[in-house]
Short mmCIF file of N, CA and C in Angstrom, two decimals:
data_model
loop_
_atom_site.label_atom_id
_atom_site.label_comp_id
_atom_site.label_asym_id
_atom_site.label_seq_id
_atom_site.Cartn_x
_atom_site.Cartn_y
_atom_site.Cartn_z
N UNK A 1 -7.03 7.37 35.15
CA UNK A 1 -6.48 7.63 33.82
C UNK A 1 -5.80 6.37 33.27
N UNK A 2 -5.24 5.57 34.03
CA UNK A 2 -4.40 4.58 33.81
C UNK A 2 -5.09 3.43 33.40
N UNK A 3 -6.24 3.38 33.68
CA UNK A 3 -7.40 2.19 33.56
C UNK A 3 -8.13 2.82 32.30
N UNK A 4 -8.28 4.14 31.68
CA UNK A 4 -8.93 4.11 30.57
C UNK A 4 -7.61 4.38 29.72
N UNK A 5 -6.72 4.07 29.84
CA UNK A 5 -5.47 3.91 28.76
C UNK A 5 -5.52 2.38 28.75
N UNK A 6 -5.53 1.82 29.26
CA UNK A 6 -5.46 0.29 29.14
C UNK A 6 -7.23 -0.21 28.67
N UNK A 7 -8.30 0.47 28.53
CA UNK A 7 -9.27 -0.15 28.08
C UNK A 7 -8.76 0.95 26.26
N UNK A 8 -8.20 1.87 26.00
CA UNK A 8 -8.10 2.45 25.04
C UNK A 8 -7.24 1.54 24.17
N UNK A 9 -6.12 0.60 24.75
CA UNK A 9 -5.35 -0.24 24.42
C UNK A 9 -5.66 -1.04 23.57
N UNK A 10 -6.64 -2.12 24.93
CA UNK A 10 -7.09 -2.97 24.32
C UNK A 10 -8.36 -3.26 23.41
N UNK A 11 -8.93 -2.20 22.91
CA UNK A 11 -10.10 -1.47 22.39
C UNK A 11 -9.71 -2.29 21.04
N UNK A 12 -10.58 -3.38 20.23
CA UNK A 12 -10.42 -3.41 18.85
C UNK A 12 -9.16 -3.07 18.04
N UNK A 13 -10.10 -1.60 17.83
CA UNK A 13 -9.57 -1.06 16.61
C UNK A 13 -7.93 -0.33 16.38
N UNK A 14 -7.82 -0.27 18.26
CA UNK A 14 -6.22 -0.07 17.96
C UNK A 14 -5.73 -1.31 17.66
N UNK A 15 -5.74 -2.26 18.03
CA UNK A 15 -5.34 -3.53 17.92
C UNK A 15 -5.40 -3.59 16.37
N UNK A 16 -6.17 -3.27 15.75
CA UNK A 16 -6.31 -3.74 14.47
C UNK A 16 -5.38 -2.92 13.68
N UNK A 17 -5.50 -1.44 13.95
CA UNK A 17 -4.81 -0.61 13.41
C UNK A 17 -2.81 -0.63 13.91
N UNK A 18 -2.39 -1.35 14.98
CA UNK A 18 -1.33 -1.45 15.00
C UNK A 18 -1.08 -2.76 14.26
N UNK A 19 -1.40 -4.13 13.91
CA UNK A 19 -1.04 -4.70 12.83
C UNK A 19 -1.21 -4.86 11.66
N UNK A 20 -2.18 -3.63 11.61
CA UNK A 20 -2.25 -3.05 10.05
C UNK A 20 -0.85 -2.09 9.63
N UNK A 21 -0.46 -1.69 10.30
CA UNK A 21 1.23 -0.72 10.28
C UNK A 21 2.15 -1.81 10.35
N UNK A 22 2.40 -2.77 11.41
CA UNK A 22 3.33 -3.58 11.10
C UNK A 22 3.15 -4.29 9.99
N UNK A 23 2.49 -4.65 9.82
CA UNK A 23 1.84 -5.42 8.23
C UNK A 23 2.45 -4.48 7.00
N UNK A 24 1.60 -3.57 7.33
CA UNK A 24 2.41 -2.56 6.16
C UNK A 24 3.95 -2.48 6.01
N UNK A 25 4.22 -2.39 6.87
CA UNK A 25 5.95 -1.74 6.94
C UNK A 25 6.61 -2.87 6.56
N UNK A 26 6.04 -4.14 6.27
CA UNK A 26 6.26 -5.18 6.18
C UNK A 26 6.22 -5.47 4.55
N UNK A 27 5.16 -5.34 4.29
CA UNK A 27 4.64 -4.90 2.56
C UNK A 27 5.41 -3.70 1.74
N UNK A 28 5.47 -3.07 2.24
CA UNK A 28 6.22 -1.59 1.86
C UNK A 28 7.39 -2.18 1.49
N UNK A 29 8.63 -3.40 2.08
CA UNK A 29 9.70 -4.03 2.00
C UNK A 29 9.89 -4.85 0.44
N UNK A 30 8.14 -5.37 0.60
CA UNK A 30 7.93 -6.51 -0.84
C UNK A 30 7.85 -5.74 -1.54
N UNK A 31 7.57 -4.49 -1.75
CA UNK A 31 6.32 -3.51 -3.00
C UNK A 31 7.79 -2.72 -3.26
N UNK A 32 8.81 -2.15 -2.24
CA UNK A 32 9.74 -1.22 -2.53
C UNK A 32 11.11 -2.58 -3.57
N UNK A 33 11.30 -3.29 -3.10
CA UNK A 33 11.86 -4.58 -3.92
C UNK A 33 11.26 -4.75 -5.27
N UNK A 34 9.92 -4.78 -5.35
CA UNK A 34 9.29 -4.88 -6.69
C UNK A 34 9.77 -4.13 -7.54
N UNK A 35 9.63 -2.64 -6.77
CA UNK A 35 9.87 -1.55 -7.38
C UNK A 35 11.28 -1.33 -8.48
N UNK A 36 12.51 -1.27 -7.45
CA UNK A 36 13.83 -1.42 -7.72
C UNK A 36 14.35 -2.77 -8.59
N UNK A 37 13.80 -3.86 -7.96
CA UNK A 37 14.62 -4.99 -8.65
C UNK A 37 14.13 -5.42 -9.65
N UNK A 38 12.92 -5.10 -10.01
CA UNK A 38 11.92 -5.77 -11.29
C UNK A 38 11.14 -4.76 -12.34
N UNK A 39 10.61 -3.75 -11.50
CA UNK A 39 10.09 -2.66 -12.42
C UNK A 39 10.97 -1.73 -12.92
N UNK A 40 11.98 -0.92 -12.29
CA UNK A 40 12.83 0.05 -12.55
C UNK A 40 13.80 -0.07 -14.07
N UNK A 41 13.76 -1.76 -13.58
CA UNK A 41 14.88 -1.75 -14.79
C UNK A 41 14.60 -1.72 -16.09
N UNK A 42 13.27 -2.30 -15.86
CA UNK A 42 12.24 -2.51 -17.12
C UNK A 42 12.05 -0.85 -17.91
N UNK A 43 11.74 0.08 -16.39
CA UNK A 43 11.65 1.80 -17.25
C UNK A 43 12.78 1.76 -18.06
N UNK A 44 13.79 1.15 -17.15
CA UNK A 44 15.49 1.96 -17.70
C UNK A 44 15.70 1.37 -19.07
N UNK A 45 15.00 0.42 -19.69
CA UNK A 45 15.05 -0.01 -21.10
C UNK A 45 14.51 1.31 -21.78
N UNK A 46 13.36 1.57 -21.54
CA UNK A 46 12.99 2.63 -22.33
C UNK A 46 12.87 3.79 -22.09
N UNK A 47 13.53 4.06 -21.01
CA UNK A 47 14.09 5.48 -20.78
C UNK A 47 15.93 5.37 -21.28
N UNK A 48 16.19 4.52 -21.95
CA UNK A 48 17.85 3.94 -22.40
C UNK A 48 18.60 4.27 -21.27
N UNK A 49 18.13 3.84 -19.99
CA UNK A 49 19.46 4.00 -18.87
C UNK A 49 19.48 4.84 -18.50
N UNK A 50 18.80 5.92 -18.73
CA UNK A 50 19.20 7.32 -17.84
C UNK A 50 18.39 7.35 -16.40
N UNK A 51 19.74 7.41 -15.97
CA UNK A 51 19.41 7.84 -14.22
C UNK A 51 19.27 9.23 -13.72
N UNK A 52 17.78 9.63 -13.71
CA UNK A 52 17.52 10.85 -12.77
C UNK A 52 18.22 11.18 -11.88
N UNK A 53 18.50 10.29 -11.10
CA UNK A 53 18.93 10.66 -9.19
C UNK A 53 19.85 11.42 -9.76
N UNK A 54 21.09 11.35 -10.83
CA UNK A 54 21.96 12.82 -10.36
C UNK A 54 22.22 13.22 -11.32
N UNK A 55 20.86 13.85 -11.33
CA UNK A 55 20.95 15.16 -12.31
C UNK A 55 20.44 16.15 -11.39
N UNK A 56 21.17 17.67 -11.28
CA UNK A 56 21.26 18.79 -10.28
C UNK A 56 21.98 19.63 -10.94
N UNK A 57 21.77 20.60 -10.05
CA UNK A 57 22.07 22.13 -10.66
C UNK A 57 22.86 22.51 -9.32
N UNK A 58 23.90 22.64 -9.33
CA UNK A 58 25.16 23.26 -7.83
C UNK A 58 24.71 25.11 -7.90
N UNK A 59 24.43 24.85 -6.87
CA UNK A 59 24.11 26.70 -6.62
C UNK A 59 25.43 27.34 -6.91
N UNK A 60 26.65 27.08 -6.68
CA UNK A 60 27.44 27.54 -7.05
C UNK A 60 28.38 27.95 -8.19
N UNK A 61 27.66 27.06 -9.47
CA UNK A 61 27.51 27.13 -10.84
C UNK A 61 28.81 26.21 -11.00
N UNK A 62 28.95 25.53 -10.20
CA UNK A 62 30.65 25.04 -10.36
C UNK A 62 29.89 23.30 -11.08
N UNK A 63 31.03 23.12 -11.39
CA UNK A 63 30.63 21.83 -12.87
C UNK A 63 31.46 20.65 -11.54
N UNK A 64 30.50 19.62 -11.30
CA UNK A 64 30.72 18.61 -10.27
C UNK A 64 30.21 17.11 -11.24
N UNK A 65 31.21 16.10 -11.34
CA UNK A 65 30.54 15.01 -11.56
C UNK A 65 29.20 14.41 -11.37
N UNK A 66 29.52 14.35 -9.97
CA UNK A 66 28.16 13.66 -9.46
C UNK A 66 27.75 14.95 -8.34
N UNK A 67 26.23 14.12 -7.90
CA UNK A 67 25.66 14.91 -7.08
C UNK A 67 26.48 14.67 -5.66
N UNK A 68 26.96 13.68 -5.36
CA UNK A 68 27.58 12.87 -4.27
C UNK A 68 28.76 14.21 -4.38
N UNK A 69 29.43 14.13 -5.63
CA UNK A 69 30.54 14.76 -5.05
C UNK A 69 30.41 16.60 -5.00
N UNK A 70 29.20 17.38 -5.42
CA UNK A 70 28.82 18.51 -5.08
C UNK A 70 28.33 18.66 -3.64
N UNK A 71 28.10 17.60 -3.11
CA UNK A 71 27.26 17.40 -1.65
C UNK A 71 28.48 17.36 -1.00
N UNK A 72 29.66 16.45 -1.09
CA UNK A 72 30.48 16.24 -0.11
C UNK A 72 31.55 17.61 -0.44
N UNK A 73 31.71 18.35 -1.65
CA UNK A 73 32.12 19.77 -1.32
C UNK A 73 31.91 20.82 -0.95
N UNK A 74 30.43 20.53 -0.15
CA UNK A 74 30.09 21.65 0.86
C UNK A 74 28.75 22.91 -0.25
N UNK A 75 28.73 22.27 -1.57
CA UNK A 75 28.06 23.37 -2.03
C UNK A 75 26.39 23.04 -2.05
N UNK A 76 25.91 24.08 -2.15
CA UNK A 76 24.08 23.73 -1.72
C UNK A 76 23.90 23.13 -3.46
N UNK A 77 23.21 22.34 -3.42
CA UNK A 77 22.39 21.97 -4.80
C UNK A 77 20.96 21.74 -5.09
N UNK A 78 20.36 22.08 -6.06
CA UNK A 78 19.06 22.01 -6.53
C UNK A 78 18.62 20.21 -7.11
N UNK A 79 18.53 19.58 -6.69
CA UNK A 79 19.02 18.17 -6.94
C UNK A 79 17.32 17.78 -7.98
N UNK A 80 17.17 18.00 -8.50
CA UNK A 80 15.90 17.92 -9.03
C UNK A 80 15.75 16.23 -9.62
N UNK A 81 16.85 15.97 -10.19
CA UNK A 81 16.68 14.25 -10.72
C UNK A 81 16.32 13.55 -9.57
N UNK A 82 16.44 13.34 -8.49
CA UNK A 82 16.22 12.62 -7.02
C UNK A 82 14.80 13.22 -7.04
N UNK A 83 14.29 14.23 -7.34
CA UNK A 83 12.58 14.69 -7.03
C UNK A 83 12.09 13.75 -8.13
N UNK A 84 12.78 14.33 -9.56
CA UNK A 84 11.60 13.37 -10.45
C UNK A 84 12.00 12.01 -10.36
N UNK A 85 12.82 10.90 -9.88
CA UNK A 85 12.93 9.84 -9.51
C UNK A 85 12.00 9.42 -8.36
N UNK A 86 11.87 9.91 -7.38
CA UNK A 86 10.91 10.17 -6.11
C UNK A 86 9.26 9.81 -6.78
N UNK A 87 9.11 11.10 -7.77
CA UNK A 87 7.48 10.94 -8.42
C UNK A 87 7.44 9.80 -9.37
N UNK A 88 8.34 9.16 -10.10
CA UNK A 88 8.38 8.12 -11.08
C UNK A 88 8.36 6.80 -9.88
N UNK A 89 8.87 6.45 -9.16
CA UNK A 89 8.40 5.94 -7.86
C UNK A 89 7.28 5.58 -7.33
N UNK A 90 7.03 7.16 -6.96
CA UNK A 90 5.45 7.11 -6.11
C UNK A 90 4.51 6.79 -7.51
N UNK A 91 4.54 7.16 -8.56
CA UNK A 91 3.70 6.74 -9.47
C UNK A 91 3.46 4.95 -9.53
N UNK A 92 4.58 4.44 -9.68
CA UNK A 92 5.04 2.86 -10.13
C UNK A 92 4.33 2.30 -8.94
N UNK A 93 4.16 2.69 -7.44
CA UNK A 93 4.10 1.71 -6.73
C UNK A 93 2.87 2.11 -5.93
N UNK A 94 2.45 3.31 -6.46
CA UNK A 94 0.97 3.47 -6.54
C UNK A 94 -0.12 2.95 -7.20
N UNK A 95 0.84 2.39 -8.73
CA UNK A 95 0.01 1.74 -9.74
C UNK A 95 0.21 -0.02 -9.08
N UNK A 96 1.43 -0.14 -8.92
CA UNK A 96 1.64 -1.71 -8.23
C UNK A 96 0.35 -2.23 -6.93
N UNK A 97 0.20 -1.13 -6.38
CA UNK A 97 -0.64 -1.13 -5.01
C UNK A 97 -2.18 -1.55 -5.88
N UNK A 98 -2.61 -0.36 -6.34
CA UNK A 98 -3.75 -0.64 -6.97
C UNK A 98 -4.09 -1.62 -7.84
N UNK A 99 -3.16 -2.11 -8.96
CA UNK A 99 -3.23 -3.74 -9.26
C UNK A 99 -3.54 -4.60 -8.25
N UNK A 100 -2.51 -4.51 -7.01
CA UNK A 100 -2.74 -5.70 -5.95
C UNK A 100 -4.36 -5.76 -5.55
N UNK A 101 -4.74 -4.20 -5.13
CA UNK A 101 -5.75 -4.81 -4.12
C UNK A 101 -7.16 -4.49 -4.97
N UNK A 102 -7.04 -4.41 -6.22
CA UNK A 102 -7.87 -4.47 -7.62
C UNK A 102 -8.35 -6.35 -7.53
N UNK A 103 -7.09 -6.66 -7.62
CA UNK A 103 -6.96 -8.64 -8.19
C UNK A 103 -7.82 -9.15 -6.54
N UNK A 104 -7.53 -8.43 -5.29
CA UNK A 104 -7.72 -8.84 -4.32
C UNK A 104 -9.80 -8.72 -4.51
N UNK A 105 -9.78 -7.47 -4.42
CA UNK A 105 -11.14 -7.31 -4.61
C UNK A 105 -11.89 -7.82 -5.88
N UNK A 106 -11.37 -8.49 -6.69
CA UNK A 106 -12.11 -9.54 -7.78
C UNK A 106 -12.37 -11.00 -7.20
N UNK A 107 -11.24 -11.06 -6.70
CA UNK A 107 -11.05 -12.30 -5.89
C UNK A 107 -11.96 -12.74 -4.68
N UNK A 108 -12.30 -11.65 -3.77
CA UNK A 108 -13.53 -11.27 -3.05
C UNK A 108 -15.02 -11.29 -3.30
N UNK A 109 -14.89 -10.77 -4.68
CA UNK A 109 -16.23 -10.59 -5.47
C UNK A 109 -16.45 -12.14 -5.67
N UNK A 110 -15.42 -12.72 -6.12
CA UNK A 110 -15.70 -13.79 -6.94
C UNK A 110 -16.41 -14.98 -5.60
N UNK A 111 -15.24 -14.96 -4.91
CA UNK A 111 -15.45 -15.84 -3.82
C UNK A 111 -17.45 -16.02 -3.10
N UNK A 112 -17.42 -14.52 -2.79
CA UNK A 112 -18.69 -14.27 -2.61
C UNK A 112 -20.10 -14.63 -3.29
N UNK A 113 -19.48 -14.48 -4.93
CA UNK A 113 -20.86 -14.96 -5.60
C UNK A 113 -20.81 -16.49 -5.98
N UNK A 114 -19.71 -17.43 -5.27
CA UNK A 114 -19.96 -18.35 -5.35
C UNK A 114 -20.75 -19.04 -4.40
N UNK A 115 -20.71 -18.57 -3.01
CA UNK A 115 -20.78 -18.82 -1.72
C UNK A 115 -22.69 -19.43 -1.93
N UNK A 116 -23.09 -20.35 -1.66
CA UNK A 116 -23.87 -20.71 -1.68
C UNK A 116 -25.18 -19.87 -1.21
N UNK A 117 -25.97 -19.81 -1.50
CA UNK A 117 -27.14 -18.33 -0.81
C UNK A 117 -28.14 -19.50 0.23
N UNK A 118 -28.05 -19.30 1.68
CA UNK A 118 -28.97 -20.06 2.66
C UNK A 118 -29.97 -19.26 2.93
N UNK A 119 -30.39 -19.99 3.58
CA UNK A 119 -32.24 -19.38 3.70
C UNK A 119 -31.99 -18.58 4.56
N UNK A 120 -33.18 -17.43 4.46
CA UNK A 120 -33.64 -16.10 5.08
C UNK A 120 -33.39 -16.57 6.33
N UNK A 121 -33.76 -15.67 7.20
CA UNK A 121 -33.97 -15.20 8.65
C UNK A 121 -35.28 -15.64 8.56
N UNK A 122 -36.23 -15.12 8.17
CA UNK A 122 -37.48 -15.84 8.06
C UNK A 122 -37.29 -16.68 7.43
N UNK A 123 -37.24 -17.34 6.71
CA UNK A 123 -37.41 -19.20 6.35
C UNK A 123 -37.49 -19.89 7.77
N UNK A 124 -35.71 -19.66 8.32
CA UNK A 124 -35.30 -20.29 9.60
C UNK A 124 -36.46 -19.96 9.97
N UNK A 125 -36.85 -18.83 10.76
CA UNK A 125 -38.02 -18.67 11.70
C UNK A 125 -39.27 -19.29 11.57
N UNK A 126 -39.42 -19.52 10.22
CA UNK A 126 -41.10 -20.34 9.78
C UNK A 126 -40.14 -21.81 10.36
N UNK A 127 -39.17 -22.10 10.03
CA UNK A 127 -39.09 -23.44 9.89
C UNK A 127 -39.25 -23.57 11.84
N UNK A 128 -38.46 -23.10 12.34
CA UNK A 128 -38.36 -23.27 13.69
C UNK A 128 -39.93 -23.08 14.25
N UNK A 129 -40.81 -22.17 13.75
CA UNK A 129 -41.83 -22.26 14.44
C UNK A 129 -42.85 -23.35 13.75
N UNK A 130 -42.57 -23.65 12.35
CA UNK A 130 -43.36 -25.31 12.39
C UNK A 130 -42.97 -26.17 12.78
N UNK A 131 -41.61 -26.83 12.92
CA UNK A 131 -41.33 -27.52 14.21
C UNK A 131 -41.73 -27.23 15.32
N UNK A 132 -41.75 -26.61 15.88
CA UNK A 132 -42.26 -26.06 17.70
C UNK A 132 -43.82 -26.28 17.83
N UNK A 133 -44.44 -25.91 16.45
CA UNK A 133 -46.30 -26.09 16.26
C UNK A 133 -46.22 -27.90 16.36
N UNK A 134 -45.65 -28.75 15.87
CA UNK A 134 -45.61 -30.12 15.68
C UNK A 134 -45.50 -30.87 16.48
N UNK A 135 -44.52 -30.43 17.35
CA UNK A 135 -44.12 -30.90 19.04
C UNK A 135 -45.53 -30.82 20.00
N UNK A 136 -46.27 -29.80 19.92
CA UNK A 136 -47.40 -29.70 20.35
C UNK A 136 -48.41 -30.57 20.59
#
């Protein structure tokens, strides 16, 4: 068992797939920064500043400043601004993602149709076997 955990190990595609996660978790750092320090603020122009995160409804109908301070008085809350902040989020950096690897895959395309086009498999093969007929 111990010998096909260590060929499962070193198998490719885990390999590939564990620095594809560190990579990520890594990216997730740049893309969540994007998010907050450069895009957010830009909404908050035209949303005029209003901050979702605490807007909530206290189950207890009791009138609390913030959500912070309905949480730290023990009462349950319906915190709904933190949900639609959450989806305004996942939207922004779903669209950020897909820009990235949009520009990436043009960039790919492009690279590719520059790439010079070399001769067939058969060319080579005629060529190698009229050399080899010549030697003769």
């Amino acid at each position: 068992m111990l010998k096909e955990f260590k060929e499962f190990i070193s198998n490719g595609n885990v390999m590939d797939l564990a620095v594809g996660v560190i990579i990520g978790g890594a990216f997730s750092a740049i893309v969540n920064s994007l998010v907050n320090d450069l895009i957010m603020p830009l909404v908050s122009l035209f949303t005029g500043g209003v901050d979702f995160s605490n807007k909530f409804y206290a189950r207890d109908g009791g009138d609390y400043a913030t959500l912070d301070a309905a949480k730290e008085a023990g009462v349950a809350v319906f915190a709904y601004g933190s949900f639609i902040m959450a989806i305004i989020n996942f939207l922004i950096i779903a669209f950020v993602i897909f820009i990235l690897v949009r520009s990436l895959n043009k960039m790919k395309k492009a690279q590719a149709e520059e790439a010079p086009a070399g001769p067939s498999e058969v060319d080579l093969l005629t060529e190698i076997r009229d050399a080899l007929a010549k030697k003769k």
